[in-house]
Amino acid sequence: MQLNLQREKPTCNCGVFGIYGSQNASLETYYGLHALQHRGQEACGIISKNISPKGNPHFSVHKGEGLVTEVFDDHDIFQKTLAGNAAIGHNRYSTTGAANSLKNIQPFSVNYRLGNLAVAHNGNLTNAKQIREELVNEGAIFQTTSDTEVILHLIARSRLDDQVDQITEAINKLEGAFSLVLMTDDKLIGARDSHAYRPLVIGKLNGSYIITSETCAFDILSAEFIREVEPGEIVVIDDDVLRTGEIKSFHISETTSINHCIFEYIYFSRPDSFIFGHNVDKMRRRLGKVLARNHPVYNEGDEKVIVISVPDSSNTTTLGYQTELEKLGVNCKLEIGLIRSHYIGRTFIQPGQANREIGVKIKFNTVKGVLEGRTVVLIDDSIVRGTTSKQLVKLIRDANPKSIHLRISSSPITHPCFYGMDFPSKEELIAHNFNSNIKDIAEYLGVDSLEYLTIDEMLEAVSEAGRDNFCHACFSGKYPTQVDLKFKKEIYEI
Ligand code: SF4
């Protein structure tokens, strides 16, 4: 059995990257995907646009399963196979479509009436199944089981004569979450759904333009951040834009409500990125601060409370928690109590091996001297199934602390996500199984105390970005758009 501890966190999502107007387009896309590796580790791909000796534009592709460094392990590929001045790329976790199908690795491309077209998608289309059924009834033949493929079909079947008009027409038919980069023979196009669930940002690199998921992909290239793609906006980069510097922009639909995914701030985006108008680092620290204010752990007598994070995703939140706890007058210290191995890759473990404890031990170890005899506050961003948390608590318990207090910088996850984040089924969610009874969850995990942020507290923490501008459906069950709970299963089984 292959160990995938990432799967113990909400997964899915994907990273997208597109660049136009650079002679090193595919190599820069590779670096961009490298920076976005946290958004998808199952597979990745790059499609570049080049001009053939006969003067015709053509698309070249390289995709595979694995990390960016594994799929692109031959550097000649960028000059030989993937030459050209424009490229788009994608890192994948599967949210729809069979996870192990090579055909489902993006970007997808077609050649149709108006030329070549490629797409990379982050999000989840909630009406993909209906659109697909309609198209199949009209004779369309699908190559993949991914929701994203319907976008190419809708564009290719349009009777309009301008590609941007075709893309606009197709996007107007989509429902759900999409941050897209598309590439045609002479354009790079970015599009974001009107609720703006997922991030999408525009940058500039020595005269070329980039559209990507997070600004950390600019930093690796020393590119300049220009702005975010607005909710419901389509942006077009072509040779005119390279000359004039004026990005072409269209709005696909009126924005009725903005519903950024709050999980991007809690866990998913990198803390060094700027999304939804703010630095992720700042928002994550604020989550930690609000957690400390509302759910502090006090010291007894002269003792020092030890605050540790579940690395790496909770490091920033833990900083916020500890500084705020200190401000509350608690004698406390930030410590590194858990060491995480960064080299686990796809580790093999024996089925049924000693309670799967080996799984967590491959990834984490404790610094015993830091924990022994101490009151320990363990900060984590979320609990999904609870299996890893339980093993982690046991690992810490083996270091003989005085007590363990688990603090979670989100609310209990109780509902599925329809907008691109992949949680296990309701029956596998620990909060569902214990009816969100925090005392029972604490007992199951083996901690002395457990506290989560309430939904109000989460919204208070991100309020600088607008309390009402967030989706929190997986915690509250309040979906920003009408969804059919039965449909969830079906979109995974296209
Ligand atoms: S349901 Fe949860 S994970 Fe999905 S978009 Fe909303 S907040 Fe994000």
Short mmCIF file of N, CA, C and O and ligand atoms in Angstrom, two decimals, residues 10 13 177 197-198 259-264 415-423 470-475 479-480, ligand 1:
data_model
loop_
_atom_site.label_atom_id
_atom_site.label_comp_id
_atom_site.label_asym_id
_atom_site.label_seq_id
_atom_site.Cartn_x
_atom_site.Cartn_y
_atom_site.Cartn_z
N PRO A 10 -7.79 17.95 3.78
CA PRO A 10 -8.66 18.15 2.62
C PRO A 10 -7.78 18.27 1.39
O PRO A 10 -6.80 19.01 1.41
N ASN A 13 -8.32 20.54 -5.26
CA ASN A 13 -7.77 21.75 -5.73
C ASN A 13 -6.72 21.44 -6.74
O ASN A 13 -6.28 20.32 -6.85
N ALA A 177 -17.27 26.28 -9.41
CA ALA A 177 -16.02 27.01 -9.17
C ALA A 177 -15.06 26.80 -10.33
O ALA A 177 -14.80 25.65 -10.72
N TYR A 197 -14.42 31.61 -5.92
CA TYR A 197 -14.08 30.62 -4.89
C TYR A 197 -12.57 30.42 -4.80
O TYR A 197 -12.01 30.36 -3.72
N ARG A 198 -11.95 30.27 -5.95
CA ARG A 198 -10.51 29.96 -5.99
C ARG A 198 -9.72 31.19 -6.44
O ARG A 198 -10.23 32.01 -7.20
N ASN A 259 -17.71 34.63 -2.77
CA ASN A 259 -17.63 33.54 -1.79
C ASN A 259 -16.28 32.85 -1.89
O ASN A 259 -16.18 31.70 -2.32
N HIS A 260 -15.24 33.58 -1.49
CA HIS A 260 -13.92 32.97 -1.49
C HIS A 260 -13.92 31.76 -0.56
O HIS A 260 -14.55 31.80 0.51
N CYS A 261 -13.16 30.76 -0.93
CA CYS A 261 -13.07 29.56 -0.09
C CYS A 261 -12.23 29.90 1.15
O CYS A 261 -11.03 30.18 1.04
N ILE A 262 -12.83 29.84 2.32
CA ILE A 262 -12.11 30.21 3.55
C ILE A 262 -10.99 29.20 3.83
O ILE A 262 -10.00 29.53 4.50
N PHE A 263 -11.11 28.00 3.28
CA PHE A 263 -10.08 26.98 3.48
C PHE A 263 -8.75 27.36 2.82
O PHE A 263 -7.69 26.88 3.22
N GLU A 264 -8.82 28.25 1.80
CA GLU A 264 -7.57 28.70 1.18
C GLU A 264 -6.73 29.43 2.22
O GLU A 264 -5.52 29.28 2.25
N HIS A 415 -19.69 18.95 6.21
CA HIS A 415 -20.41 18.85 4.93
C HIS A 415 -19.42 18.72 3.77
O HIS A 415 -18.28 19.16 3.88
N PRO A 416 -19.90 18.18 2.65
CA PRO A 416 -19.01 18.07 1.47
C PRO A 416 -18.80 19.42 0.80
O PRO A 416 -19.59 20.34 0.98
N CYS A 417 -17.73 19.50 0.04
CA CYS A 417 -17.45 20.70 -0.76
C CYS A 417 -17.83 20.42 -2.21
O CYS A 417 -17.45 19.39 -2.75
N PHE A 418 -18.55 21.36 -2.82
CA PHE A 418 -18.92 21.22 -4.23
C PHE A 418 -18.05 22.09 -5.12
O PHE A 418 -18.28 22.18 -6.31
N TYR A 419 -17.09 22.78 -4.52
CA TYR A 419 -16.39 23.84 -5.26
C TYR A 419 -14.89 23.57 -5.39
O TYR A 419 -14.11 24.50 -5.52
N GLY A 420 -14.48 22.31 -5.30
CA GLY A 420 -13.11 22.01 -5.65
C GLY A 420 -12.23 21.49 -4.54
O GLY A 420 -11.04 21.27 -4.75
N MET A 421 -12.76 21.33 -3.35
CA MET A 421 -11.95 20.76 -2.27
C MET A 421 -12.51 19.36 -2.00
O MET A 421 -13.72 19.17 -1.96
N ASP A 422 -11.63 18.40 -1.83
CA ASP A 422 -12.06 17.01 -1.75
C ASP A 422 -12.00 16.49 -0.33
O ASP A 422 -10.91 16.26 0.20
N PHE A 423 -13.14 16.34 0.30
CA PHE A 423 -13.20 15.72 1.62
C PHE A 423 -13.67 14.28 1.44
O PHE A 423 -14.36 13.97 0.48
N PHE A 470 -17.02 35.11 2.17
CA PHE A 470 -16.42 33.78 2.25
C PHE A 470 -17.46 32.67 2.18
O PHE A 470 -18.56 32.79 2.72
N CYS A 471 -17.03 31.60 1.53
CA CYS A 471 -17.79 30.35 1.58
C CYS A 471 -17.30 29.59 2.82
O CYS A 471 -16.10 29.51 3.06
N HIS A 472 -18.25 29.08 3.61
CA HIS A 472 -17.88 28.24 4.77
C HIS A 472 -18.80 27.03 4.82
O HIS A 472 -19.11 26.50 5.89
N ALA A 473 -19.26 26.61 3.63
CA ALA A 473 -20.29 25.58 3.56
C ALA A 473 -19.87 24.25 4.17
O ALA A 473 -20.70 23.54 4.75
N CYS A 474 -18.60 23.90 4.08
CA CYS A 474 -18.19 22.59 4.62
C CYS A 474 -18.24 22.58 6.15
O CYS A 474 -18.23 21.52 6.77
N PHE A 475 -18.31 23.76 6.76
CA PHE A 475 -18.44 23.85 8.22
C PHE A 475 -19.89 24.11 8.64
O PHE A 475 -20.32 23.71 9.70
N TYR A 479 -24.56 26.60 1.68
CA TYR A 479 -23.89 26.71 0.37
C TYR A 479 -24.28 28.03 -0.29
O TYR A 479 -25.45 28.41 -0.27
N PRO A 480 -23.31 28.72 -0.89
CA PRO A 480 -23.60 30.00 -1.53
C PRO A 480 -24.55 29.87 -2.71
O PRO A 480 -25.23 30.82 -3.07
S1 SF4 B 1 -17.27 24.21 0.98
FE1 SF4 B 1 -15.43 24.55 2.28
S2 SF4 B 1 -13.70 23.85 1.04
FE2 SF4 B 1 -15.45 24.12 -0.35
S3 SF4 B 1 -15.26 26.19 -1.17
FE3 SF4 B 1 -16.59 26.32 0.62
S4 SF4 B 1 -15.18 26.75 2.33
FE4 SF4 B 1 -13.94 26.03 0.63
#
